[in-house]
Tab-separated table of C-alpha atoms in Angstrom:
chain	number	residue	atom	x	y	z
N	1	MET	CA	-32.582	27.571	-14.150
N	2	LYS	CA	-29.492	25.995	-12.600
N	3	LEU	CA	-26.560	27.373	-10.643
N	4	PHE	CA	-23.099	26.518	-11.963
N	5	ALA	CA	-19.640	27.232	-10.601
N	6	LEU	CA	-16.942	27.394	-13.274
N	7	TYR	CA	-13.195	27.034	-12.765
N	8	LEU	CA	-11.623	29.222	-15.445
N	9	GLY	CA	-8.024	29.203	-16.636
N	10	GLY	CA	-6.168	31.602	-18.878
N	11	ARG	CA	-3.649	34.405	-19.111
N	12	ALA	CA	-3.277	37.753	-17.410
N	13	GLU	CA	-0.982	40.689	-17.973
N	14	HIS	CA	2.487	40.196	-16.422
N	15	ALA	CA	1.660	36.599	-15.384
N	16	ASN	CA	4.308	34.009	-16.290
N	17	ILE	CA	2.061	30.977	-15.792
N	18	GLU	CA	-1.583	30.114	-16.358
N	19	VAL	CA	-3.835	31.702	-13.749
N	20	HIS	CA	-7.282	30.664	-12.537
N	21	ASP	CA	-10.493	32.035	-11.090
N	22	VAL	CA	-13.934	30.788	-10.088
N	23	VAL	CA	-17.084	32.407	-11.488
N	24	PHE	CA	-20.780	31.627	-11.110
N	25	ILE	CA	-23.568	31.591	-13.663
N	26	VAL	CA	-27.274	30.882	-13.765
N	27	ALA	CA	-28.278	29.004	-16.893
N	28	GLU	CA	-29.845	25.843	-18.256
N	29	LYS	CA	-26.658	24.833	-20.078
N	30	VAL	CA	-23.159	26.265	-19.673
N	31	GLU	CA	-22.368	25.843	-23.374
N	32	HIS	CA	-25.033	28.382	-24.332
N	33	HIS	CA	-23.267	31.219	-22.498
N	34	LYS	CA	-19.646	31.082	-23.656
N	35	GLU	CA	-19.444	34.770	-24.547
N	36	LYS	CA	-21.013	35.844	-21.250
N	37	ILE	CA	-18.635	33.598	-19.319
N	38	ARG	CA	-15.644	34.991	-21.191
N	39	GLN	CA	-16.663	38.476	-20.067
N	40	LEU	CA	-16.417	37.341	-16.439
N	41	TRP	CA	-12.722	36.543	-16.868
N	42	PHE	CA	-10.379	39.147	-15.340
N	43	GLY	CA	-7.392	38.525	-17.625
N	44	SER	CA	-6.808	38.326	-21.345
N	45	SER	CA	-9.858	37.198	-23.294
N	46	GLU	CA	-7.629	35.245	-25.656
N	47	GLY	CA	-7.131	31.666	-24.580
N	48	VAL	CA	-9.509	31.660	-21.623
N	49	HIS	CA	-11.093	28.259	-21.028
N	50	ILE	CA	-13.157	26.249	-18.542
N	51	ASP	CA	-11.203	23.622	-16.596
N	52	ALA	CA	-14.047	22.367	-14.401
N	53	ILE	CA	-17.815	22.713	-14.008
N	54	ALA	CA	-19.833	22.149	-10.840
N	55	GLU	CA	-23.616	22.107	-10.882
N	56	VAL	CA	-24.564	23.376	-7.440
N	57	SER	CA	-27.867	21.679	-6.671
N	58	LYS	CA	-27.646	20.768	-2.957
N	59	VAL	CA	-25.453	22.084	-0.144
N	60	ASP	CA	-25.513	21.336	3.594
N	61	GLY	CA	-29.002	19.845	3.555
N	62	TYR	CA	-30.511	22.532	1.330
N	63	LYS	CA	-31.717	22.285	-2.240
N	64	ILE	CA	-30.507	25.229	-4.321
N	65	ASN	CA	-33.371	26.836	-6.222
N	66	VAL	CA	-32.694	29.785	-8.525
N	67	GLY	CA	-35.408	32.122	-9.767
N	68	SER	CA	-36.713	35.663	-9.946
N	69	ASN	CA	-38.799	35.261	-6.781
N	70	LYS	CA	-37.197	35.528	-3.363
N	71	ASN	CA	-38.270	32.946	-0.786
N	72	SER	CA	-37.379	32.857	2.883
N	73	THR	CA	-33.942	31.349	3.528
N	74	HIS	CA	-34.320	31.534	7.332
N	75	GLY	CA	-31.393	33.944	7.521
N	76	ASN	CA	-29.009	31.609	5.704
N	77	HIS	CA	-26.914	32.337	2.635
N	78	LEU	CA	-24.900	30.286	0.162
N	79	TRP	CA	-21.152	30.938	0.417
N	80	PHE	CA	-18.190	29.870	-1.676
N	81	ILE	CA	-14.978	29.585	0.340
N	82	ASN	CA	-11.401	29.087	-0.835
N	83	PHE	CA	-8.910	27.887	1.790
N	84	GLY	CA	-5.141	27.876	1.399
N	85	ALA	CA	-2.500	25.785	3.167
N	86	THR	CA	1.134	24.737	2.903
N	87	ILE	CA	2.659	21.365	2.059
N	88	PRO	CA	6.379	20.807	2.732
N	89	SER	CA	8.478	20.774	-0.453
N	90	LEU	CA	5.504	21.849	-2.603
N	91	PHE	CA	6.487	24.904	-4.647
N	92	SER	CA	3.030	26.469	-4.561
N	93	GLU	CA	0.169	27.091	-2.192
N	94	TYR	CA	-2.282	24.230	-1.720
N	95	HIS	CA	-5.989	25.081	-1.980
N	96	GLU	CA	-9.320	23.487	-1.194
N	97	ASN	CA	-12.650	25.151	-1.856
N	98	GLY	CA	-16.357	24.512	-1.777
N	99	PHE	CA	-19.791	25.675	-0.686
N	100	VAL	CA	-21.394	26.070	2.714
N	101	VAL	CA	-24.732	27.371	3.928
N	102	ALA	CA	-24.486	29.755	6.880
N	103	PRO	CA	-26.062	33.013	8.124
N	104	THR	CA	-22.893	35.132	8.140
N	105	LYS	CA	-19.476	35.287	6.533
N	106	GLN	CA	-17.680	34.455	9.778
N	107	SER	CA	-19.964	31.525	10.580
N	108	ALA	CA	-19.373	30.219	7.058
N	109	ILE	CA	-15.612	30.311	7.625
N	110	GLU	CA	-15.919	28.495	10.953
N	111	LYS	CA	-18.100	25.847	9.348
N	112	ALA	CA	-15.659	25.377	6.470
N	113	LYS	CA	-12.787	24.783	8.895
N	114	ASN	CA	-14.380	21.435	9.713
N	115	THR	CA	-14.174	20.370	6.073
N	116	PHE	CA	-11.365	22.047	4.138
N	117	CYS	CA	-7.585	21.577	4.430
N	118	LEU	CA	-7.798	19.269	7.418
N	119	ASN	CA	-4.421	18.181	8.849
N	120	PHE	CA	-2.497	20.756	6.811
N	121	LYS	CA	-0.236	23.514	8.095
N	122	GLY	CA	-0.585	27.231	7.529
N	123	ILE	CA	-4.327	27.032	6.931
N	124	HIS	CA	-5.886	30.372	6.047
N	125	THR	CA	-8.909	31.825	4.295
N	126	ASP	CA	-8.084	33.206	0.860
N	127	SER	CA	-11.568	34.078	-0.385
N	128	VAL	CA	-15.157	34.142	0.835
N	129	VAL	CA	-17.972	35.249	-1.470
N	130	GLU	CA	-21.735	35.231	-1.143
N	131	VAL	CA	-22.762	33.455	-4.328
N	132	GLU	CA	-25.997	35.369	-4.857
N	133	ASP	CA	-23.982	38.557	-5.349
N	134	CYS	CA	-22.131	36.972	-8.274
N	135	VAL	CA	-24.855	35.420	-10.433
N	136	ASN	CA	-26.240	37.592	-13.199
N	137	VAL	CA	-25.168	36.046	-16.490
N	138	THR	CA	-28.659	36.241	-17.964
N	139	GLU	CA	-28.797	39.982	-17.179
N	140	GLN	CA	-31.817	39.389	-14.969
N	141	LEU	CA	-31.839	39.513	-11.182
N	142	GLN	CA	-31.559	35.978	-9.876
N	143	ASN	CA	-32.329	34.948	-6.305
N	144	ILE	CA	-30.861	31.880	-4.654
N	145	ASN	CA	-33.470	30.141	-2.533
N	146	LEU	CA	-32.426	27.528	0.017
N	147	ILE	CA	-35.035	24.795	0.418
N	148	PRO	CA	-34.520	22.234	3.230
N	149	ASP	CA	-33.752	18.829	1.722
N	150	ALA	CA	-32.280	15.916	3.643
N	151	GLY	CA	-31.141	14.094	0.500
N	152	ASN	CA	-27.641	13.661	-0.893
N	153	THR	CA	-25.692	16.939	-0.841
N	154	GLN	CA	-22.657	15.925	-2.898
N	155	ILE	CA	-21.946	18.379	-5.711
N	156	GLN	CA	-21.185	16.797	-9.065
N	157	VAL	CA	-17.953	18.105	-10.590
N	158	LYS	CA	-17.022	17.667	-14.244
N	159	ASN	CA	-13.393	18.187	-15.254
N	160	CYS	CA	-13.115	19.445	-18.806
N	161	TYR	CA	-11.343	21.755	-21.231
N	162	ILE	CA	-13.871	24.020	-22.940
N	163	ILE	CA	-12.452	26.851	-25.013
N	164	LEU	CA	-14.255	30.183	-24.718
N	165	GLU	CA	-12.643	31.754	-27.786
N	166	GLY	CA	-11.971	30.299	-31.222
N	167	GLY	CA	-9.138	27.920	-31.853
N	168	TYR	CA	-6.944	28.170	-28.744
N	169	ASN	CA	-4.594	25.207	-28.762
N	170	ARG	CA	-1.839	24.421	-26.282
N	171	LYS	CA	-0.015	22.419	-28.971
N	172	THR	CA	0.141	25.257	-31.489
N	173	PRO	CA	3.728	26.564	-30.864
N	174	SER	CA	5.409	23.161	-31.083
N	175	LEU	CA	3.254	22.212	-34.039
N	176	ILE	CA	4.235	25.315	-35.967
N	177	ASN	CA	7.919	24.974	-35.108
N	178	SER	CA	8.085	21.312	-36.031
N	179	LYS	CA	6.250	21.732	-39.319
N	180	ARG	CA	7.678	25.162	-40.212
N	181	ALA	CA	4.312	26.501	-41.217
N	182	TYR	CA	4.421	29.463	-43.580
N	183	LEU	CA	2.958	32.742	-42.356
N	184	ALA	CA	2.022	33.851	-45.856
N	185	ASN	CA	-0.748	36.380	-46.328
N	186	ASN	CA	-1.043	35.549	-50.020
N	187	THR	CA	-1.465	31.814	-49.635
N	188	SER	CA	-4.860	31.056	-51.106
N	189	PHE	CA	-5.041	27.293	-50.557
N	190	CYS	CA	-7.071	25.943	-47.667
N	191	LEU	CA	-7.556	22.220	-47.168
N	192	SER	CA	-11.144	21.335	-48.021
N	193	GLY	CA	-13.325	20.794	-44.995
N	194	ILE	CA	-10.864	22.052	-42.358
N	195	LYS	CA	-12.706	25.245	-41.594
N	196	SER	CA	-16.093	23.622	-41.072
N	197	TYR	CA	-14.564	20.752	-39.102
N	198	LEU	CA	-12.641	22.979	-36.699
N	199	LEU	CA	-15.602	25.248	-36.128
N	200	ASN	CA	-17.817	22.332	-35.192
N	201	CYS	CA	-15.478	19.858	-33.532
N	202	ILE	CA	-16.132	19.216	-29.857
N	203	HIS	CA	-12.520	18.708	-28.819
N	204	PRO	CA	-10.371	21.081	-30.939
N	205	VAL	CA	-7.244	20.484	-28.854
N	206	SER	CA	-6.883	16.927	-30.101
N	207	SER	CA	-8.588	17.375	-33.454
N	208	CYS	CA	-6.596	20.390	-34.674
N	209	GLY	CA	-3.313	18.570	-34.336
N	210	GLU	CA	-4.587	15.516	-36.176
N	211	ILE	CA	-5.940	17.516	-39.112
N	212	ILE	CA	-2.886	19.739	-39.530
N	213	GLU	CA	-0.586	16.742	-39.151
N	214	HIS	CA	-2.497	15.002	-41.929
N	215	ALA	CA	-2.265	18.077	-44.130
N	216	PHE	CA	1.504	18.375	-43.791
N	217	SER	CA	2.130	14.641	-44.117
N	218	ASN	CA	0.426	14.795	-47.506
N	219	GLY	CA	2.511	17.733	-48.666
N	220	LEU	CA	-0.345	20.189	-48.524
N	221	LEU	CA	0.002	23.830	-47.539
N	222	VAL	CA	-2.570	25.155	-45.125
N	223	LYS	CA	-3.022	28.869	-44.623
N	224	LEU	CA	-2.123	29.596	-41.018
N	225	TYR	CA	-1.871	32.789	-39.051
N	226	TYR	CA	0.063	32.502	-35.830
N	227	ILE	CA	-0.577	35.400	-33.492
N	228	THR	CA	2.094	35.784	-30.825
N	229	SER	CA	0.925	34.809	-27.326
N	230	ILE	CA	-2.591	34.016	-28.542
N	231	GLN	CA	-1.799	30.615	-30.037
N	232	ARG	CA	-4.746	30.047	-32.300
N	233	PHE	CA	-5.602	29.090	-35.866
N	234	ASN	CA	-7.622	31.490	-38.008
N	235	PHE	CA	-9.007	30.456	-41.373
N	236	PRO	CA	-10.361	32.936	-43.921
């Protein structure tokens, strides 16, 4: 089993902009646990998505091994730390985050100060979590074992846009407005192949627009339901 950190984006009640959080899972493949990951999101379940994936395999000279058995970690623990800082004229708070191995929360913070937000002003610690306390996606107790390893410790990060609920599409509002799609409950026509294509396409954000654009350009009426604030396509 592997340890993954996921950078989630989505909506939350009373929030005017997209908000984000970091969650941790133990799995062989992230894609096999979309529903479990969605349940880790604190905000609205509609529209939540993964913006980045990090497979945490080595940190600070330790190989990360995850399993049901607990091995000696020599008093060390794996920590995830999120630092904040200020940048002049930037209308937001700047953040840097990552993993460190240390025996205590305070020692982890001190260690992170040598890495994160260097040369910035207003540096402060926003969040510190012990990762082992957060990993339980498979509903089995998972232990994080730290095995000394002098090899490369760089964590591989993959930027992405993986939807955790069906059909969320950032382009939906403008698409509907520009094409004046009919919200007709009695419309029985559905373009052949759209449903199966959308359900199986890997990148629905780009593919949805292309298919619907093709449908309208050919004078065809596609049955669409637009749900306010959810922004998704549902096909019968």
